[in-house]
Short mmCIF file of C-alpha atoms and ligand atoms in Angstrom, two decimals:
data_model
loop_
_atom_site.label_atom_id
_atom_site.label_comp_id
_atom_site.label_asym_id
_atom_site.label_seq_id
_atom_site.Cartn_x
_atom_site.Cartn_y
_atom_site.Cartn_z
CA MET J 20 -1.91 5.58 2.01
CA ASP J 21 1.23 4.84 0.04
CA LEU J 22 3.16 7.64 -1.64
CA TYR J 23 5.18 7.68 -4.81
CA GLU J 24 8.93 8.05 -4.45
CA TYR J 25 8.85 11.67 -5.64
CA GLN J 26 6.11 12.53 -3.14
CA GLY J 27 8.04 10.88 -0.32
CA LYS J 28 11.10 12.85 -1.34
CA GLU J 29 9.05 16.07 -1.32
CA LEU J 30 8.14 15.35 2.31
CA PHE J 31 11.75 14.44 3.11
CA ARG J 32 12.89 17.75 1.66
CA ARG J 33 10.47 19.65 3.91
CA PHE J 34 12.08 18.02 6.92
CA GLY J 35 15.62 18.76 5.78
CA ILE J 36 16.50 15.25 4.64
CA PRO J 37 18.91 15.52 1.70
CA VAL J 38 17.48 14.23 -1.59
CA GLY J 39 18.59 14.63 -5.19
CA GLU J 40 17.21 17.39 -7.37
CA GLY J 41 14.60 16.19 -9.81
CA ARG J 42 11.53 16.85 -11.95
CA LEU J 43 8.30 14.98 -12.64
CA ALA J 44 7.60 13.96 -16.25
CA THR J 45 4.66 12.22 -17.88
CA THR J 46 5.88 12.25 -21.50
CA PRO J 47 9.26 11.76 -23.22
CA ASP J 48 9.23 15.47 -24.14
CA GLU J 49 8.81 16.46 -20.52
CA ALA J 50 11.60 14.05 -19.63
CA LEU J 51 13.82 15.71 -22.23
CA ALA J 52 13.06 19.19 -20.87
CA ALA J 53 13.64 18.01 -17.30
CA ALA J 54 16.96 16.40 -18.18
CA LEU J 55 18.11 19.54 -20.04
CA GLU J 56 17.22 21.67 -17.07
CA LEU J 57 19.02 19.40 -14.62
CA GLY J 58 22.02 19.04 -16.92
CA GLY J 59 24.51 16.15 -17.17
CA ARG J 60 23.66 12.56 -16.35
CA VAL J 61 20.21 11.84 -14.97
CA VAL J 62 18.33 8.83 -13.67
CA VAL J 63 14.93 8.07 -15.22
CA LYS J 64 12.77 6.44 -12.55
CA ALA J 65 9.35 4.84 -12.97
CA GLN J 66 6.90 6.09 -10.35
CA VAL J 67 4.69 3.21 -9.25
CA LEU J 68 3.40 2.10 -5.87
CA ALA J 69 5.55 -1.03 -5.95
CA GLY J 70 9.12 -1.93 -5.11
CA GLY J 71 11.74 -3.68 -7.25
CA ARG J 72 11.54 -1.13 -10.03
CA GLY J 73 15.27 -1.40 -10.67
CA LYS J 74 15.10 -5.14 -11.33
CA ALA J 75 12.00 -4.71 -13.51
CA GLY J 76 13.83 -2.27 -15.81
CA GLY J 77 11.98 0.77 -14.51
CA ILE J 78 15.13 2.68 -13.54
CA LYS J 79 17.69 3.77 -16.12
CA LEU J 80 20.81 5.90 -15.93
CA ALA J 81 21.00 8.28 -18.91
CA ASP J 82 24.18 10.01 -20.09
CA ASN J 83 22.35 12.93 -21.70
CA ALA J 84 18.94 14.43 -22.27
CA GLU J 85 18.26 12.61 -25.57
CA GLN J 86 18.97 9.28 -23.92
CA ALA J 87 16.73 10.26 -21.00
CA ALA J 88 13.90 10.93 -23.46
CA SER J 89 14.32 7.56 -25.15
CA TYR J 90 14.42 5.74 -21.79
CA ALA J 91 11.30 7.69 -20.83
CA ALA J 92 9.53 6.42 -23.96
CA GLU J 93 10.57 2.86 -23.00
CA ILE J 94 9.48 3.06 -19.37
CA LEU J 95 6.19 4.96 -19.75
CA GLY J 96 3.40 2.43 -20.18
CA MET J 97 5.57 -0.37 -18.83
CA LYS J 98 3.88 -2.71 -16.35
CA ILE J 99 5.69 -3.27 -13.07
CA ARG J 100 3.90 -6.05 -11.19
CA THR J 101 0.31 -4.90 -11.73
CA HIS J 102 1.10 -1.19 -11.97
CA VAL J 103 1.24 0.72 -15.26
CA VAL J 104 3.89 3.47 -15.31
CA ARG J 105 2.29 6.86 -15.96
CA ARG J 106 4.75 9.13 -14.19
CA LEU J 107 8.51 9.42 -14.21
CA TRP J 108 10.88 11.07 -11.82
CA ILE J 109 13.93 12.50 -13.56
CA GLU J 110 16.70 13.05 -11.04
CA ARG J 111 20.23 14.34 -11.28
CA ALA J 112 22.46 11.24 -11.19
CA CYS J 113 24.54 10.60 -8.14
CA GLU J 114 28.03 9.04 -7.96
CA ILE J 115 27.44 6.27 -5.47
CA ALA J 116 30.23 5.14 -3.15
CA ARG J 117 28.17 3.03 -0.74
CA GLU J 118 24.51 1.98 -0.46
CA TYR J 119 22.90 1.54 2.95
CA TYR J 120 19.40 0.76 4.15
CA LEU J 121 17.46 2.81 6.68
CA SER J 122 13.83 2.51 7.69
CA LEU J 123 11.47 3.62 10.40
CA THR J 124 8.25 1.68 10.90
CA LEU J 125 5.62 1.37 13.54
CA ASP J 126 6.30 -1.81 15.52
CA ARG J 127 2.79 -2.60 16.70
CA GLY J 128 4.00 -5.39 18.97
CA ALA J 129 6.30 -3.06 20.90
CA LYS J 130 3.94 -0.09 20.41
CA LYS J 131 6.96 1.96 19.40
CA PRO J 132 8.58 3.28 16.22
CA LEU J 133 11.38 0.97 15.13
CA PHE J 134 14.51 2.00 13.25
CA MET J 135 16.29 -0.57 11.12
CA PHE J 136 19.64 0.01 9.52
CA THR J 137 22.13 -2.06 7.58
CA THR J 138 25.12 -1.31 5.41
CA GLU J 139 23.82 -3.94 2.97
CA GLY J 140 21.54 -1.54 1.14
CA GLY J 141 20.23 -1.45 -2.39
CA VAL J 142 18.97 -5.03 -2.29
CA GLU J 143 15.62 -6.20 -0.98
CA ILE J 144 15.63 -5.95 2.78
CA GLU J 145 13.77 -9.26 3.18
CA GLU J 146 16.78 -10.88 1.53
CA VAL J 147 19.18 -9.33 4.05
CA ALA J 148 16.91 -10.28 6.94
CA ALA J 149 16.84 -13.91 5.75
CA ARG J 150 20.49 -14.25 4.75
CA SER J 151 22.27 -12.29 7.48
CA PRO J 152 19.86 -11.19 10.19
CA GLU J 153 22.75 -10.03 12.40
CA ALA J 154 23.57 -7.36 9.79
CA LEU J 155 20.20 -5.70 10.41
CA VAL J 156 20.44 -3.40 13.44
CA ARG J 157 17.19 -2.53 15.24
CA VAL J 158 16.55 0.30 17.69
CA HIS J 159 13.18 1.24 19.17
CA VAL J 160 12.29 4.81 20.05
CA ASP J 161 10.07 5.57 23.01
CA PRO J 162 7.41 7.83 21.48
CA LEU J 163 6.92 9.73 24.74
CA ILE J 164 10.61 10.56 25.09
CA GLY J 165 11.22 11.05 21.38
CA PHE J 166 14.35 10.42 19.40
CA GLN J 167 17.73 10.57 21.18
CA PRO J 168 20.92 11.07 19.12
CA ASN J 169 22.60 8.15 20.89
CA GLN J 170 19.98 5.90 19.28
CA GLY J 171 21.24 7.02 15.89
CA ARG J 172 24.81 6.27 16.87
CA ARG J 173 23.82 2.85 18.19
CA LEU J 174 22.29 2.02 14.80
CA LEU J 175 25.45 3.00 12.95
CA PHE J 176 28.03 1.51 15.33
CA GLY J 177 25.98 -1.69 15.41
CA ALA J 178 26.30 -1.88 11.64
CA GLY J 179 30.06 -1.28 11.79
CA ILE J 180 30.26 2.30 10.52
CA GLU J 181 33.32 3.99 12.03
CA ASP J 182 33.93 7.14 10.00
CA ALA J 183 33.18 10.13 12.26
CA GLN J 184 31.97 12.53 9.58
CA GLU J 185 29.80 9.90 7.93
CA THR J 186 28.32 9.00 11.32
CA GLN J 187 27.54 12.62 12.05
CA ARG J 188 25.82 13.13 8.70
CA ILE J 189 23.73 9.98 8.90
CA VAL J 190 22.74 10.58 12.53
CA ALA J 191 21.50 14.04 11.52
CA LEU J 192 19.49 12.44 8.72
CA ILE J 193 18.10 9.80 11.09
CA GLU J 194 16.93 12.49 13.49
CA ARG J 195 15.14 14.29 10.66
CA LEU J 196 13.59 11.06 9.48
CA TYR J 197 12.07 10.61 12.92
CA ALA J 198 10.66 14.16 12.76
CA ALA J 199 9.24 13.45 9.30
CA PHE J 200 7.69 10.16 10.48
CA VAL J 201 5.94 11.81 13.42
CA GLY J 202 5.11 15.02 11.57
CA CYS J 203 3.47 13.20 8.66
CA ASP J 204 1.64 10.55 10.72
CA ALA J 205 3.63 7.98 8.76
CA THR J 206 3.58 4.25 9.43
CA LEU J 207 6.61 3.63 7.23
CA CYS J 208 9.55 5.72 6.01
CA GLU J 209 12.05 3.60 4.12
CA ILE J 210 15.21 4.77 2.40
CA ASN J 211 16.74 2.04 0.27
CA PRO J 212 19.33 2.93 -0.71
CA LEU J 213 20.57 5.62 1.59
CA VAL J 214 23.77 6.48 -0.25
CA VAL J 215 27.13 7.92 0.56
CA ALA J 216 28.24 9.69 -2.60
CA THR J 217 31.85 9.74 -3.76
CA ASP J 218 32.15 13.30 -2.38
CA GLY J 219 31.02 12.09 1.07
CA GLU J 220 27.52 13.57 0.88
CA VAL J 221 24.75 11.43 2.31
CA LEU J 222 21.35 11.36 0.61
CA ALA J 223 18.09 9.48 0.27
CA LEU J 224 18.18 7.98 -3.22
CA ASP J 225 14.82 6.27 -2.82
CA ALA J 226 11.81 7.01 -0.63
CA LYS J 227 8.99 4.71 0.38
CA VAL J 228 6.50 6.44 2.63
CA SER J 229 3.16 5.18 3.93
CA VAL J 230 0.89 7.47 5.88
CA ASP J 231 -1.75 6.35 8.36
CA ASP J 232 -5.17 6.79 6.72
CA ASN J 233 -6.54 7.80 10.09
CA GLY J 234 -4.13 10.75 10.17
CA LEU J 235 -5.12 12.11 6.77
CA PHE J 236 -7.83 14.38 8.18
CA ARG J 237 -5.04 16.55 9.57
CA GLN J 238 -2.60 16.00 6.70
CA GLU J 239 -4.51 17.73 3.97
CA ASP J 240 -1.57 18.28 1.67
CA ILE J 241 -0.59 14.61 1.90
CA ALA J 242 -4.18 13.47 1.37
CA ALA J 243 -4.19 15.59 -1.81
CA MET J 244 -1.21 13.58 -3.10
CA ARG J 245 -3.40 10.53 -3.68
CA ASP J 246 -3.44 9.44 -7.30
CA PRO J 247 -6.89 7.98 -7.97
CA GLU J 248 -5.60 6.30 -11.14
CA ALA J 249 -3.24 4.16 -9.10
CA TYR J 250 -6.18 2.17 -7.76
CA PRO J 251 -8.59 -0.16 -9.57
CA PRO J 252 -12.12 1.25 -10.02
CA GLU J 253 -13.71 -0.85 -7.29
CA GLU J 254 -11.14 0.37 -4.77
CA ARG J 255 -11.87 3.92 -5.77
CA ALA J 256 -15.60 3.32 -5.39
CA ALA J 257 -15.06 1.75 -1.97
CA ARG J 258 -13.15 4.79 -0.78
CA GLU J 259 -15.77 7.20 -2.11
CA LYS J 260 -18.60 5.26 -0.49
CA GLY J 261 -16.71 4.70 2.74
CA VAL J 262 -16.83 0.90 2.40
CA THR J 263 -14.09 -1.17 4.07
CA TYR J 264 -12.70 -3.15 1.14
CA VAL J 265 -9.68 -5.38 0.78
CA LYS J 266 -8.58 -6.88 -2.54
CA LEU J 267 -7.29 -10.44 -2.63
CA ASP J 268 -6.47 -12.80 -5.45
CA GLY J 269 -9.10 -15.56 -5.61
CA GLU J 270 -12.55 -15.87 -7.16
CA VAL J 271 -15.10 -15.63 -4.32
CA GLY J 272 -16.21 -12.16 -3.21
CA ILE J 273 -16.96 -11.94 0.49
CA LEU J 274 -19.31 -9.70 2.40
CA GLY J 275 -19.75 -9.97 6.12
CA ASN J 276 -20.58 -7.89 9.15
CA GLY J 277 -17.78 -7.45 11.64
CA ALA J 278 -14.05 -8.08 11.23
CA GLY J 279 -14.10 -11.35 13.19
CA LEU J 280 -16.87 -12.88 11.11
CA VAL J 281 -15.21 -11.74 7.88
CA MET J 282 -11.90 -13.33 8.92
CA SER J 283 -13.57 -16.65 9.69
CA THR J 284 -15.46 -16.43 6.41
CA LEU J 285 -12.11 -16.25 4.59
CA ASP J 286 -11.06 -19.40 6.44
CA VAL J 287 -14.27 -21.22 5.59
CA ILE J 288 -13.89 -20.38 1.91
CA ALA J 289 -10.38 -21.86 2.05
CA LEU J 290 -11.75 -24.92 3.88
CA ALA J 291 -14.29 -25.38 1.09
CA GLY J 292 -11.45 -25.39 -1.44
CA GLY J 293 -11.90 -21.88 -2.79
CA ARG J 294 -10.01 -18.60 -2.64
CA PRO J 295 -11.38 -15.21 -1.64
CA ALA J 296 -11.25 -12.53 -4.35
CA ASN J 297 -11.84 -9.69 -1.92
CA PHE J 298 -13.83 -8.83 1.15
CA CYS J 299 -16.02 -6.08 2.51
CA ASP J 300 -16.84 -5.52 6.13
CA LEU J 301 -20.29 -4.03 6.61
CA GLY J 302 -19.45 -3.21 10.20
CA GLY J 303 -21.82 -3.47 13.11
CA GLY J 304 -24.80 -1.42 12.00
CA GLY J 305 -25.12 -2.49 8.34
CA VAL J 306 -28.30 -0.90 7.03
CA ALA J 307 -29.76 -1.20 3.55
CA ALA J 308 -27.78 1.64 1.94
CA GLY J 309 -24.47 0.19 3.19
CA VAL J 310 -25.40 -3.21 1.78
CA VAL J 311 -26.11 -1.69 -1.64
CA ASP J 312 -22.75 0.12 -1.69
CA ALA J 313 -20.81 -2.95 -0.54
CA LEU J 314 -22.45 -5.24 -3.10
CA GLU J 315 -21.67 -2.77 -5.87
CA VAL J 316 -18.02 -2.59 -4.84
CA ILE J 317 -17.59 -6.36 -4.47
CA SER J 318 -19.28 -7.21 -7.76
CA ALA J 319 -17.25 -4.60 -9.71
CA ASP J 320 -14.08 -6.63 -9.15
CA PRO J 321 -13.58 -8.56 -12.41
CA GLN J 322 -12.06 -11.53 -10.55
CA VAL J 323 -15.24 -12.24 -8.62
CA ARG J 324 -17.10 -15.33 -9.91
CA ALA J 325 -19.48 -15.77 -6.98
CA ILE J 326 -20.37 -13.78 -3.87
CA PHE J 327 -20.70 -15.14 -0.36
CA PHE J 328 -22.80 -12.89 1.85
CA ASN J 329 -22.33 -13.89 5.48
CA VAL J 330 -24.28 -12.09 8.19
CA PHE J 331 -24.67 -12.74 11.86
CA GLY J 332 -27.57 -10.66 13.04
CA GLY J 333 -27.10 -8.89 16.34
CA ILE J 334 -27.92 -5.23 16.32
CA THR J 335 -27.90 -5.66 12.55
CA ARG J 336 -31.16 -7.37 11.64
CA CYS J 337 -31.07 -9.94 8.86
CA ASP J 338 -34.38 -8.71 7.38
CA GLU J 339 -32.83 -5.26 7.05
CA VAL J 340 -29.82 -6.77 5.25
CA ALA J 341 -32.15 -8.79 3.01
CA ARG J 342 -33.93 -5.57 2.06
CA GLY J 343 -30.53 -4.08 1.14
CA ILE J 344 -29.64 -7.08 -1.01
CA LEU J 345 -32.94 -6.92 -2.90
CA GLN J 346 -32.56 -3.16 -3.33
CA ALA J 347 -29.02 -3.61 -4.70
CA LEU J 348 -30.22 -6.22 -7.18
CA GLU J 349 -32.96 -3.87 -8.32
CA GLN J 350 -30.61 -0.90 -8.74
CA THR J 351 -27.63 -2.53 -10.33
CA GLU J 352 -26.94 -5.37 -12.65
CA ILE J 353 -25.04 -7.97 -10.64
CA SER J 354 -24.13 -10.88 -12.85
CA GLN J 355 -22.42 -13.11 -10.27
CA PRO J 356 -24.41 -15.64 -8.22
CA ILE J 357 -24.90 -14.62 -4.58
CA VAL J 358 -25.09 -17.11 -1.73
CA VAL J 359 -26.47 -15.79 1.53
CA ARG J 360 -26.11 -17.18 5.01
CA PHE J 361 -28.10 -15.50 7.75
CA ASP J 362 -27.95 -16.29 11.43
CA GLY J 363 -29.09 -14.43 14.53
CA THR J 364 -31.66 -11.63 14.71
CA ASN J 365 -34.52 -12.11 12.23
CA ALA J 366 -32.53 -14.66 10.19
CA GLU J 367 -35.63 -16.64 9.21
CA GLU J 368 -37.48 -13.53 8.13
CA GLY J 369 -34.48 -12.43 6.04
CA ARG J 370 -34.15 -15.81 4.33
CA ARG J 371 -37.89 -15.90 3.60
CA MET J 372 -37.71 -12.47 1.93
CA LEU J 373 -34.83 -13.53 -0.29
CA ASN J 374 -36.39 -16.86 -1.24
CA GLU J 375 -39.75 -15.27 -2.02
CA ALA J 376 -38.07 -12.81 -4.36
CA GLY J 377 -37.33 -15.85 -6.55
CA LEU J 378 -34.22 -14.41 -8.18
CA ALA J 379 -32.16 -16.77 -10.33
CA ASN J 380 -28.73 -15.68 -9.07
CA LEU J 381 -29.69 -15.52 -5.39
CA SER J 382 -29.75 -18.49 -3.01
CA THR J 383 -29.68 -19.01 0.74
CA GLU J 384 -27.97 -21.67 2.82
CA PRO J 385 -28.59 -22.49 6.47
CA THR J 386 -24.98 -22.75 7.65
CA MET J 387 -21.69 -21.03 7.00
CA LEU J 388 -19.98 -24.18 5.71
CA GLU J 389 -22.81 -25.08 3.33
CA ALA J 390 -22.92 -21.53 2.03
CA ALA J 391 -19.14 -21.52 1.50
CA ALA J 392 -19.28 -24.86 -0.34
CA SER J 393 -22.07 -23.56 -2.55
CA ALA J 394 -20.27 -20.28 -3.33
CA VAL J 395 -17.04 -22.10 -4.15
CA ALA J 396 -18.87 -24.55 -6.44
CA LEU J 397 -20.66 -21.71 -8.23
CA ALA J 398 -17.39 -19.80 -8.63
CA LYS J 399 -15.68 -22.86 -10.13
CA ARG J 400 -18.55 -23.44 -12.52
CA ALA J 401 -18.36 -19.81 -13.70
CA SER J 402 -14.59 -19.73 -14.31
P1 GDP M 628 13.79 0.25 -6.46
O1 GDP M 628 14.44 -0.80 -7.30
O2 GDP M 628 12.33 0.36 -6.79
O3 GDP M 628 14.03 0.06 -5.01
O4 GDP M 628 14.44 1.67 -6.89
P2 GDP M 628 15.66 2.54 -6.31
O5 GDP M 628 15.28 3.95 -6.31
O6 GDP M 628 16.11 2.00 -4.99
O7 GDP M 628 16.82 2.34 -7.38
C1 GDP M 628 17.39 1.08 -7.63
C2 GDP M 628 18.87 1.21 -7.83
O8 GDP M 628 19.15 2.08 -8.90
C3 GDP M 628 19.62 1.83 -6.65
O9 GDP M 628 19.88 0.88 -5.64
C4 GDP M 628 20.88 2.34 -7.31
O10 GDP M 628 21.83 1.33 -7.38
C5 GDP M 628 20.41 2.70 -8.72
N1 GDP M 628 20.30 4.16 -8.80
C6 GDP M 628 19.22 4.93 -8.50
N2 GDP M 628 19.53 6.25 -8.63
C7 GDP M 628 20.81 6.31 -9.01
C8 GDP M 628 21.74 7.37 -9.30
O11 GDP M 628 21.44 8.56 -9.21
N3 GDP M 628 23.00 7.01 -9.68
C9 GDP M 628 23.39 5.72 -9.79
N4 GDP M 628 24.62 5.46 -10.15
N5 GDP M 628 22.57 4.71 -9.53
C10 GDP M 628 21.30 4.98 -9.13
MN1 MN M 629 14.83 1.14 -3.49
#
């Protein structure tokens, strides 16, 4: 689960990481009140679950409260990538001397949290990594030992920071960031920029925090931070129904049972010249109710022009899946054509049930490749 900047900063604050003082606003009037309360210059910041807000015009420095209100009116409703701005964070402006980059992620390869730091902050980190990889200092933390202050110093010395007081302040912040990462079950805590203000204070000017969904059961207050409006309706429905759903950008909706089969189905769609719009994994024991839910989620995505239903029957019986498909088509209006490929346990029985139903938008194919070709052709015809 990704958090908004202001939510990430709220967590940072709890762990003693210095952040600027600010207020949330959803209207220009609220922005005006917030700016008056904060006093002086403020930054008006679009809150969306996407980076690059600065470049997109979603971050503006206002000299006074009136200006903050007019920037708020400009930024609210603005579209940044695919996200509509509905919330603003109004923060007391900071006099920046230097902008650094600091992040802590889970390095799955090393099975350890990984700190990355560079003095080239403020810009996109991918840019720094491509242009001057040596400027990006990496230090792993052994999760069983925990964070050691010398690891913080290694990050800073590696990046060429020499000032003793600055080092001390940032190392203290790094240590707290590690505590926040572990304490929140985070998979990412990124501060870009981490700034040194003209008065020498160090603070997190931005916050990008992602929390492990599997940790949310014990992070109730973080789970409650989820903004349902930030997700398209089919993603919301998937979450409510407990369906594994991933949104992509093509035109063929994909349903399969088991992660491996779903991954190869994506490949086969590509091989057939199409692009997947999304995919659902029914998992191992896909019974009728699960099939109904998954079909509803997949078909609710407006980009889907055709649906490829790919099942390899093992414990999951194809006749059971067929029953689910027919039930879904009875319960809900699904306008897209559905191509089904069954193999394995009771595949013939499943195919016979579907064919006997004689539905216009439902067809079966004997192999994965033929089914993919058919789904891609149907999707192209419909778009
Ligand atoms: P992003 O573009 O989505 O990463 O948003 P950031 O929160 O990182 O802000 C982008 C840039 O806006 C920062 O790198 C700063 O240069 C600038 N900025 C943000 N807050 C302040 C502030 O309080 N004072 C000043 N002078 N600049 C700021
Ligand atoms: Mn940033």
